[in-house]
Short mmCIF file of C-alpha atoms and ligand atoms in Angstrom, two decimals:
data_model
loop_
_atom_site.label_atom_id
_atom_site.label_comp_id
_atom_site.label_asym_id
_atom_site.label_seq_id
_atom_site.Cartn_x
_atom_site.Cartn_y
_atom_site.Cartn_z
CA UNK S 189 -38.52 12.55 7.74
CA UNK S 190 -38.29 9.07 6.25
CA UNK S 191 -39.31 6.66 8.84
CA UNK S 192 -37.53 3.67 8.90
CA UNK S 193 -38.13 -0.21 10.39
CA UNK S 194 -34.94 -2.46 11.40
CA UNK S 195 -36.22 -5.88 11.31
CA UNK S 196 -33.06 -8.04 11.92
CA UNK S 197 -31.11 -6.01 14.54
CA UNK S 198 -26.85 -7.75 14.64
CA UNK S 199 -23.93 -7.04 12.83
CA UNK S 200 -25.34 -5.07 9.91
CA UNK S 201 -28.96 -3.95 11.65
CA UNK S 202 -27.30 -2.18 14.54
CA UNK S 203 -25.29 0.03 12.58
CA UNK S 204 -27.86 0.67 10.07
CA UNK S 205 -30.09 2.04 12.79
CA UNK S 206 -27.50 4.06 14.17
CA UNK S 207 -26.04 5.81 11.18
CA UNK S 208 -29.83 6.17 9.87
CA UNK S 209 -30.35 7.70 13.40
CA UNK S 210 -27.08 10.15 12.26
CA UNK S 211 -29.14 11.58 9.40
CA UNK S 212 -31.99 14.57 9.08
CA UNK S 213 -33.65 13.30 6.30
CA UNK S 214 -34.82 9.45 8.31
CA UNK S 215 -35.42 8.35 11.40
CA UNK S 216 -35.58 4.75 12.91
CA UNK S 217 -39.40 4.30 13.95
CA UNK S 218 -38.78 0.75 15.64
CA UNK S 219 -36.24 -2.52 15.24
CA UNK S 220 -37.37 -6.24 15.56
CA UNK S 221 -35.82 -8.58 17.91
CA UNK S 222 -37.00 -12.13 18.57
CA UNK S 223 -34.86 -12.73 22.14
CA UNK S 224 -34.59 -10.57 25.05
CA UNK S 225 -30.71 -10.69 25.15
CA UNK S 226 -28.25 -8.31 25.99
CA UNK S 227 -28.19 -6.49 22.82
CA UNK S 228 -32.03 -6.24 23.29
CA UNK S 229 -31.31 -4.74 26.20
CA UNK S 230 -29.07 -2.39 24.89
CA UNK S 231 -30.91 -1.76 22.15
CA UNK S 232 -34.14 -0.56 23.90
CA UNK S 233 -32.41 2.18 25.61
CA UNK S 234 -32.47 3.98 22.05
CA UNK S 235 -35.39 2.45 20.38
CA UNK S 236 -38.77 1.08 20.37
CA UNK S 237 -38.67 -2.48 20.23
CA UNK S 238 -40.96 -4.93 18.48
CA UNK S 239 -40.98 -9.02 18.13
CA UNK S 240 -40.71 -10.81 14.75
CA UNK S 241 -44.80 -12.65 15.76
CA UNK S 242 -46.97 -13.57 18.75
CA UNK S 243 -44.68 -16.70 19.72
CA UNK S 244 -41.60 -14.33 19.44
CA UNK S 245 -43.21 -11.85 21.61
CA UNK S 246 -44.31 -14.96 24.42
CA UNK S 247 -39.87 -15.06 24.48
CA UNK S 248 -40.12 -11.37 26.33
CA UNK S 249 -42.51 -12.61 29.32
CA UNK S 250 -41.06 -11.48 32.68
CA UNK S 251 -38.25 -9.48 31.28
CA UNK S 252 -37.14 -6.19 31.92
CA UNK S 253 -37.56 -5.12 28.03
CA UNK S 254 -40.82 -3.11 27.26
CA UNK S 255 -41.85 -4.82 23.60
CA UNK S 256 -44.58 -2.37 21.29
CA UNK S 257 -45.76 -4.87 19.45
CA UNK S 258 -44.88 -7.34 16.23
CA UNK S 259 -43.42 -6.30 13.02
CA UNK S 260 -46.83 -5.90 11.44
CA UNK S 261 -47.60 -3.20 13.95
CA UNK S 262 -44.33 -1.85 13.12
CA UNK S 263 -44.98 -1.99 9.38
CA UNK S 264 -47.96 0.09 10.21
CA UNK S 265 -46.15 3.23 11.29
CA UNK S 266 -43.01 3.22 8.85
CA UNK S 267 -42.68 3.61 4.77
CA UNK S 268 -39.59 1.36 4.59
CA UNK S 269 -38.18 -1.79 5.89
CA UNK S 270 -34.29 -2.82 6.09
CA UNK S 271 -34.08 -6.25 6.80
CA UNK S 272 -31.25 -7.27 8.19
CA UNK S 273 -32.21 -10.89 9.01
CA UNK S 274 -29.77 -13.60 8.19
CA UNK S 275 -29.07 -15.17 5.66
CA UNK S 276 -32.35 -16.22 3.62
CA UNK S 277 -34.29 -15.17 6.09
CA UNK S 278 -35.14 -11.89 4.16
CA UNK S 279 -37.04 -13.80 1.65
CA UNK S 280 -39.56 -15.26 3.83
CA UNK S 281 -40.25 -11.60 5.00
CA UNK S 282 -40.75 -9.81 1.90
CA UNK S 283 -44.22 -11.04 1.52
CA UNK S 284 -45.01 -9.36 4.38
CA UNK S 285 -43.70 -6.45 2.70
CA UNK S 286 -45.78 -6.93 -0.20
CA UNK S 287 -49.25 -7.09 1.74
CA UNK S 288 -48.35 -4.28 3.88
CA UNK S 289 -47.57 -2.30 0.60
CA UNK S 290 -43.94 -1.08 2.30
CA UNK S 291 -40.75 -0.75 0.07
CA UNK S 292 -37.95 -2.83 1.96
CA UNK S 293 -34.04 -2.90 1.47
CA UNK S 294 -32.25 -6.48 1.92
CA UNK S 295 -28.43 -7.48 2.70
CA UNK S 296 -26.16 -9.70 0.69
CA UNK S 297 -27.02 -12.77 1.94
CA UNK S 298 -30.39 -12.87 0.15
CA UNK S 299 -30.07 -13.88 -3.75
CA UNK S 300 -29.80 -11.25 -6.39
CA UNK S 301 -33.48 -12.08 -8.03
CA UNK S 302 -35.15 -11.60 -4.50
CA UNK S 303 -35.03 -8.01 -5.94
CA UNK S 304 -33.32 -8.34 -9.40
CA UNK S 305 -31.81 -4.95 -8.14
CA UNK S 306 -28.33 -5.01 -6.71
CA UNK S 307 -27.23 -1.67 -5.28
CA UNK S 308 -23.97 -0.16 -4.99
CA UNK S 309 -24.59 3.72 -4.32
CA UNK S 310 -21.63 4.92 -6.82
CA UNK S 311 -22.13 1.87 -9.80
CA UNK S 312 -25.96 2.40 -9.93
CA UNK S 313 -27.61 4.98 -7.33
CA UNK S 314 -30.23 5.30 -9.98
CA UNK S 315 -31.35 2.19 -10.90
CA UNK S 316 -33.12 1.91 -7.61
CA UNK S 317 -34.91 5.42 -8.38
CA UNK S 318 -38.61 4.81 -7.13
CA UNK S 319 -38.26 0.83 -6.24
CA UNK S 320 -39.57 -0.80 -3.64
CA UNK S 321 -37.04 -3.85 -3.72
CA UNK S 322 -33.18 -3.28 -3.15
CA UNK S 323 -30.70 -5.37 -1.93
CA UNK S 324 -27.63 -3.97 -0.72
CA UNK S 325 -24.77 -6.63 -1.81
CA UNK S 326 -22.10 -8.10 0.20
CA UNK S 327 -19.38 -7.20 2.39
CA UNK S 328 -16.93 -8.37 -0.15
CA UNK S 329 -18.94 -7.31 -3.29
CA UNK S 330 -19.24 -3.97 -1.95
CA UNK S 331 -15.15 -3.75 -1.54
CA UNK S 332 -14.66 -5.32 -5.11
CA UNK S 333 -17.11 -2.12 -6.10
CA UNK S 334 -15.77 0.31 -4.46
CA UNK S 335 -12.76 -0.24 -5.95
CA UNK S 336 -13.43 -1.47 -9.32
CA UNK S 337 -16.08 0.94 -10.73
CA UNK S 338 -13.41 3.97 -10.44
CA UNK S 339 -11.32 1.80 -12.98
CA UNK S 340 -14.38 1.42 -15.44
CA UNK S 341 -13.75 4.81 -16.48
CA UNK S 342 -10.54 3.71 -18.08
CA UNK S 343 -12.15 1.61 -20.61
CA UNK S 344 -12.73 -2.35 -20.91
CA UNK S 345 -10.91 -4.16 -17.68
CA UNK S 346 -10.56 -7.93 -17.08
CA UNK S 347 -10.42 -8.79 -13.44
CA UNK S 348 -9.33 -11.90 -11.41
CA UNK S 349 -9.37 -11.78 -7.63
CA UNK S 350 -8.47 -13.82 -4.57
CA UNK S 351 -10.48 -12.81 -1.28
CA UNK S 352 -8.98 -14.18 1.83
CA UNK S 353 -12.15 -14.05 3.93
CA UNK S 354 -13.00 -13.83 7.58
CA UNK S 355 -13.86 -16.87 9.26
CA UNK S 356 -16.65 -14.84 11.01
CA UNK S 357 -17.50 -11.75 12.97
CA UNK S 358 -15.93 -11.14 16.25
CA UNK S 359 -19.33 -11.78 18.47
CA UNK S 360 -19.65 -15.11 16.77
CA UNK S 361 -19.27 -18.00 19.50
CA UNK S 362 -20.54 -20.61 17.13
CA UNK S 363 -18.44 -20.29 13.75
CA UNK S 364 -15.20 -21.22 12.30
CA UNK S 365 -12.64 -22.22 11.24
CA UNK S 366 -10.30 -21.71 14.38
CA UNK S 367 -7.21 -23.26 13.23
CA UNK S 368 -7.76 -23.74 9.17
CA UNK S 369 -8.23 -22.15 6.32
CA UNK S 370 -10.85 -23.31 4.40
CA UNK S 371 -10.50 -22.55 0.11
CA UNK S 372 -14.15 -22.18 -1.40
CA UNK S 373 -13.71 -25.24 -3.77
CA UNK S 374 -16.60 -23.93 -6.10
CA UNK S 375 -14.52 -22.02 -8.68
CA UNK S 376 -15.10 -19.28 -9.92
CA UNK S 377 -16.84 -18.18 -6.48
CA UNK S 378 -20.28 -16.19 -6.03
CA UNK S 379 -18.79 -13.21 -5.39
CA UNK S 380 -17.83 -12.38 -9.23
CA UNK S 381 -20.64 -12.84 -10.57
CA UNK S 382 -22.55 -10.51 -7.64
CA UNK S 383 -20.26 -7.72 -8.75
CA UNK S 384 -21.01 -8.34 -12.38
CA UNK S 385 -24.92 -7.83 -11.19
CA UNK S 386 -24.06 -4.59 -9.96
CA UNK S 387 -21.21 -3.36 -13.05
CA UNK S 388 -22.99 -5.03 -15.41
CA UNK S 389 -21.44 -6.94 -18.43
CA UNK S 390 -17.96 -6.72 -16.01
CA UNK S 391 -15.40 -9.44 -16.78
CA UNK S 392 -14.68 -10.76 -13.31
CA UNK S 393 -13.51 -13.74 -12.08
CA UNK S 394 -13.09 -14.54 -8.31
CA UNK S 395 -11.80 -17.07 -5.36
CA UNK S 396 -12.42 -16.87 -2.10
CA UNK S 397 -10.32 -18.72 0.84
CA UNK S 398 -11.44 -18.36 4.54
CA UNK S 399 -8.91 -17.54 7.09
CA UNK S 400 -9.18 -17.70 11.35
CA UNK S 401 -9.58 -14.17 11.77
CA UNK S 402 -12.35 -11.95 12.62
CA UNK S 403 -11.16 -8.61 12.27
CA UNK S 404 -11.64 -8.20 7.74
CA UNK S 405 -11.44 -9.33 4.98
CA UNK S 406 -7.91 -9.00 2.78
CA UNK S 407 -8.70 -8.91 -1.54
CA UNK S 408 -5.96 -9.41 -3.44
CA UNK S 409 -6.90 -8.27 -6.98
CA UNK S 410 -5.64 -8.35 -10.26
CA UNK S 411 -6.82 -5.56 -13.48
CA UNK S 412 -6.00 -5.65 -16.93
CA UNK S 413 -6.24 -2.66 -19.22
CA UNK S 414 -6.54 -2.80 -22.69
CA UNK S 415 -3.99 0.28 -22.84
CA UNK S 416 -1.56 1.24 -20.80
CA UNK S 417 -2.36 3.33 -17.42
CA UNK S 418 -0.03 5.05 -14.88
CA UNK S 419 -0.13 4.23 -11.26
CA UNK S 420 0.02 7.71 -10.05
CA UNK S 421 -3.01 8.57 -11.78
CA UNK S 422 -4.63 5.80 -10.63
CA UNK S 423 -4.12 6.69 -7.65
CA UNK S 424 -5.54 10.39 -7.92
CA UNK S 425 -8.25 8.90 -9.62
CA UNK S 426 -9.20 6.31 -6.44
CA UNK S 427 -9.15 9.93 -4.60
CA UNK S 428 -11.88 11.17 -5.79
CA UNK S 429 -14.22 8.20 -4.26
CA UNK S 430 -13.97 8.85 -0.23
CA UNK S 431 -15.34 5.73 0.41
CA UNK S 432 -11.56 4.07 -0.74
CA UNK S 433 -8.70 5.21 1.90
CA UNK S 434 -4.51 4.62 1.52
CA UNK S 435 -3.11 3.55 4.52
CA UNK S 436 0.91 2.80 4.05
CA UNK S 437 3.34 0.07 4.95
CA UNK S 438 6.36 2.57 6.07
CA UNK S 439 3.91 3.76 8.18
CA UNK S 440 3.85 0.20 10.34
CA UNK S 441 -0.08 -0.45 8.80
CA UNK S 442 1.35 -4.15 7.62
CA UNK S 443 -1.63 -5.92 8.56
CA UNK S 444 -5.85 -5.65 9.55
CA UNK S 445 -4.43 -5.66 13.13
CA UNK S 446 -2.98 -2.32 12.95
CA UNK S 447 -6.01 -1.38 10.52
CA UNK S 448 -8.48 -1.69 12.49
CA UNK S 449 -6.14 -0.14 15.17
CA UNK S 450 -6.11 3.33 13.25
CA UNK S 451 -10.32 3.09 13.23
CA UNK S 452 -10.43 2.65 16.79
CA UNK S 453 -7.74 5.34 17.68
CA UNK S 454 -9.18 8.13 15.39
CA UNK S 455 -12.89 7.38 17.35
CA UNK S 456 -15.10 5.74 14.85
CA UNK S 457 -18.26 4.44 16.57
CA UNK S 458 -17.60 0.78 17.32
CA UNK S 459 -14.06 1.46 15.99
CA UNK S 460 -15.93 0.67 12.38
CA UNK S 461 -14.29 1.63 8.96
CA UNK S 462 -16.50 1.97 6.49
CA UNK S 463 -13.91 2.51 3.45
CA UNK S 464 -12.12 0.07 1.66
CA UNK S 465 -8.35 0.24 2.36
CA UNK S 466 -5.48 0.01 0.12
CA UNK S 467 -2.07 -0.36 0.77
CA UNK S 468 -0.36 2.25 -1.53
CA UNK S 469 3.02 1.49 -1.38
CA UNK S 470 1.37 -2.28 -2.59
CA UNK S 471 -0.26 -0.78 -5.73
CA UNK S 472 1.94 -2.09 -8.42
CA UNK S 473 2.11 -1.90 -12.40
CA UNK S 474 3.37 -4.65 -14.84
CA UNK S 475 2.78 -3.73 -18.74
CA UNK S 476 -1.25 -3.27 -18.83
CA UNK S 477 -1.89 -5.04 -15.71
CA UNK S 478 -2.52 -3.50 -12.11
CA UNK S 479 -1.99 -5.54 -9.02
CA UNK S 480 -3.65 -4.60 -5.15
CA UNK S 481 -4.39 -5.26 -1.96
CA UNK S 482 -7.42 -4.19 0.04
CA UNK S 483 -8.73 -4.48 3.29
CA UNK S 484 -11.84 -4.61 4.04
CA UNK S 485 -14.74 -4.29 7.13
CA UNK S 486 -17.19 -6.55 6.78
CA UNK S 487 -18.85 -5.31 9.74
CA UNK S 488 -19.43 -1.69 8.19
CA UNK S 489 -18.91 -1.09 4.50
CA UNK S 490 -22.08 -1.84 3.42
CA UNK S 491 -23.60 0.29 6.54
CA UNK S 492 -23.18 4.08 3.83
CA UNK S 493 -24.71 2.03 1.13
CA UNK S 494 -28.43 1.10 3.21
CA UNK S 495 -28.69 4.81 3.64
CA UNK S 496 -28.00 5.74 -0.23
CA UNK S 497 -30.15 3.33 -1.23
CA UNK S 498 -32.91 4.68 0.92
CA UNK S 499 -32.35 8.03 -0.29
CA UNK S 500 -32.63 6.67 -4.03
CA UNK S 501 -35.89 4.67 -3.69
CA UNK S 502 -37.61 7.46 -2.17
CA UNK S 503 -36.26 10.06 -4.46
CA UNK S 504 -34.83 12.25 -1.92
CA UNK S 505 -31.95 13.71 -3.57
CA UNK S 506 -29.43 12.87 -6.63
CA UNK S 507 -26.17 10.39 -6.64
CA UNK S 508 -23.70 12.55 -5.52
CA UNK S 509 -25.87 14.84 -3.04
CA UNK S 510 -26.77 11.43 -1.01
CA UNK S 511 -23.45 10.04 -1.05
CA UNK S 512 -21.88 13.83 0.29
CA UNK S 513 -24.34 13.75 2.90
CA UNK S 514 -23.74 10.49 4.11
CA UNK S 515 -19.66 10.91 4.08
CA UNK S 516 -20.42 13.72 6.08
CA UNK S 517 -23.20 12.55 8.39
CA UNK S 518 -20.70 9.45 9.20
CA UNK S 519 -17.67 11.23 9.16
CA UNK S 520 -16.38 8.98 5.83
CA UNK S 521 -13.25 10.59 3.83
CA UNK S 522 -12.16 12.22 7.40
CA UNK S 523 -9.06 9.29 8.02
CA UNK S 524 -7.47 9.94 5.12
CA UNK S 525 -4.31 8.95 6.20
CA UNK S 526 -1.71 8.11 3.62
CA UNK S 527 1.20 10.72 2.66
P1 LIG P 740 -26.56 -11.37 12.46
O1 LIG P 740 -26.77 -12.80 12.73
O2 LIG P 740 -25.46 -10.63 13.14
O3 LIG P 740 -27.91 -10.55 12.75
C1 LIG P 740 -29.17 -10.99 12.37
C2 LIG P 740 -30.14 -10.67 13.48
O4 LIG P 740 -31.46 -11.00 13.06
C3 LIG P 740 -29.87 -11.45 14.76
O5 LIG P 740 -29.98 -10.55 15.86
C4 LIG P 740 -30.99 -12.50 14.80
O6 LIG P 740 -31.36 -12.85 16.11
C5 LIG P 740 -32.10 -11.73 14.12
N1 LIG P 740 -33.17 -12.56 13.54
C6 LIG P 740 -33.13 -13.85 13.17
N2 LIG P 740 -34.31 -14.22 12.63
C7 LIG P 740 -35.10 -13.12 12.67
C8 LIG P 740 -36.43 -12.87 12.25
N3 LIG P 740 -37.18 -13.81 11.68
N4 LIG P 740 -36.95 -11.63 12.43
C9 LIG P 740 -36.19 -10.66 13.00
N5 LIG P 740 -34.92 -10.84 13.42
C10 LIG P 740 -34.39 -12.06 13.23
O7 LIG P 740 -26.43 -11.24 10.88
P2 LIG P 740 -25.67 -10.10 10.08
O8 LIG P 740 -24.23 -10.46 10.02
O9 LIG P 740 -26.06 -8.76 10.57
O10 LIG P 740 -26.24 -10.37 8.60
C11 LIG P 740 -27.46 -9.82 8.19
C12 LIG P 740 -27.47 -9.75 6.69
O11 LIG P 740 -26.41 -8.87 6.28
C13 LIG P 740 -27.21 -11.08 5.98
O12 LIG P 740 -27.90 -11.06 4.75
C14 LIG P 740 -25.71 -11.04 5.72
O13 LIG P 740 -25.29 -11.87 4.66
C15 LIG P 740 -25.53 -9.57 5.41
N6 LIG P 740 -24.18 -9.05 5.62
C16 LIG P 740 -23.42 -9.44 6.70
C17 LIG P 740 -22.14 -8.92 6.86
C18 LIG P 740 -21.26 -9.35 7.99
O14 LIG P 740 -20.06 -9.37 7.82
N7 LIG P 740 -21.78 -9.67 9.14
C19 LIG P 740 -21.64 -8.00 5.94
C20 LIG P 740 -22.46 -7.58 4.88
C21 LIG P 740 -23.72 -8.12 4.72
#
């Protein structure tokens, strides 16, 4: 059994530890959290806890919340780290990584030459065969992935994007916008050039707007072939990836609403969907050029991809065993739900 720190337990840390905990190949050893808050609470019902440091561990004084230790002692019990700190936090840990000699994952909100390794688990399981640095991209990379790399196989492809963005997640007291959307006014945005770092050489260019909602993302992306392609085998093609799922407008799924609706009825943990959706009846043709929408989790995509790239750094097992596993282990492929 890999054993496995969480240092960094919200959004993305919490489900990592819980869909690690779904696996028999890794177990969750211990998670970090600085403040004795609810979740801390919550959380120490199914794991060990540990503080960040010494002044982190003073915050746990006269509460309820038995703490181990700090993250070094943690470090000294476990052969990986995923740090799910916020944003730029990760890079202050991974020195602490480096002394303790432990191989560590990080999230998207750390820069791509933290690691100079970018994962996606079906773009480039093996490029993280045997390293001790990975960073799982983005929410919103991950989709553009997802998607994308199943169309590499049809030869050279030009894409331009718009991602309508989340303002934030739905715990998030703090963030906006409430009553705006906010365009990214840097043009191209980030997010192109992250999936280019992942399909490499990948002529992308995106835009991102936020929007008040909390619920997903919505992409709206644009593909030109150099030849001409047919949407029903485009379609049987996306098939073969479970980690992309049809959902259909006759069917009343018109918006994330009613998405995220169909997660929570069908009994996903959290009511998360960790594959990217696409409207079918929306895929549309126009001479070489392919036009889509796709929804897409923030809170869970990237949740499969932590556990792939687990599996490749430690050699456990090849590309397409790890991601069958996984599917399996968290039930992904299982909603299939368009006609
Ligand atoms: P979050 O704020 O929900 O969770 C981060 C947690 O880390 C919080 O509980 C915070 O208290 C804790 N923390 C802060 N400083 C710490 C420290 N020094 N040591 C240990 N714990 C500390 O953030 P998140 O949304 O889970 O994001 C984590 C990473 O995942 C970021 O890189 C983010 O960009 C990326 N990511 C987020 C999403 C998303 O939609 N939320 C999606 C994909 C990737």
């Amino acid at each position: 059994m890999l054993k496995v720190a969480i240092n960094g337990y919200g959004t993305i840390g919490k489900r990592v530890a819980d869909a690690i905990s779904l696996q028999d190949d890794m177990q969750v050893v211990g998670i970090v959290k600085a403040h004795p808050d609810y979740m801390a609470k919550i959380a120490s019902k199914k794991y060990k806890i540990y503080a960040p440091d010494e002044k982190s561990l003073k915050n746990f004084e006269g509460s309820d919340i038995k703490v181990e230790g700090t993250l070094v002692n943690l470090l000294d019990e476990v052969e990986a780290v995923v740090d799910a700190t916020p944003d730029d936090v990760g890079k202050l840990n991974k020195p602490v990584y480096e002394k303790f000699k432990k191989r560590a994952i990080f999230q998207g909100g750390e820069d791509h030459e933290l690691t100079n390794l970018s994962f996606n688990a079906y773009a480039n399981y093996d490029e993280a065969w045997g390293k001790d640095y990975v960073r799982v991209v983005s929410c919103n990379t991950t989709a553009l992935i997802r998607t994308l790399f199943p169309l590499t196989s049809y030869g050279k492809i030009s894409v331009r994007a718009t991602l309508v963005r989340r303002a934030t997640d739905p715990n998030d007291h703090k963030k906006g916008p409430i009553n705006s959307i906010e365009p990214d006014l840097k043009i191209p945005s980030h997010h192109g050039p992250d999936v280019a770092t992942v399909i490499h050489g990948l002529d992308i260019l995106t835009m991102a707007v936020k929007a008040p909602t909390t619920l997903m993302h919505v992409h709206s992306v644009n593909v030109k072939f150099d030849k001409e392609v047919k949407k029903d085998d485009l379609i049987e093609n996306w098939k073969k990836y479970k980690r992309v799922m049809f959902v259909n407008g006759k069917d009343e799924i018109k918006s994330t609403g009613q998405i995220m609706e169909v997660a929570r009825e069908t009994g996903r943990p959290r009511g998360d969907l960790y594959e990217i959706v696409l409207w079918k009846d929306a895929v549309a043709i126009k001479g070489n050029e392919l036009f889509y929408y796709q929804a897409v989790h923030q809170e869970s995509d990237v949740v499969p991809e932590n556990i792939d790239a687990l599996r490749s750094m430690f050699q456990l097992m090849d590309r397409d065993s790890s991601i069958e596993k996984t599917d399996r282990k968290l039930r992904i492929g299982e909603l299939a739900y368009a006609r």
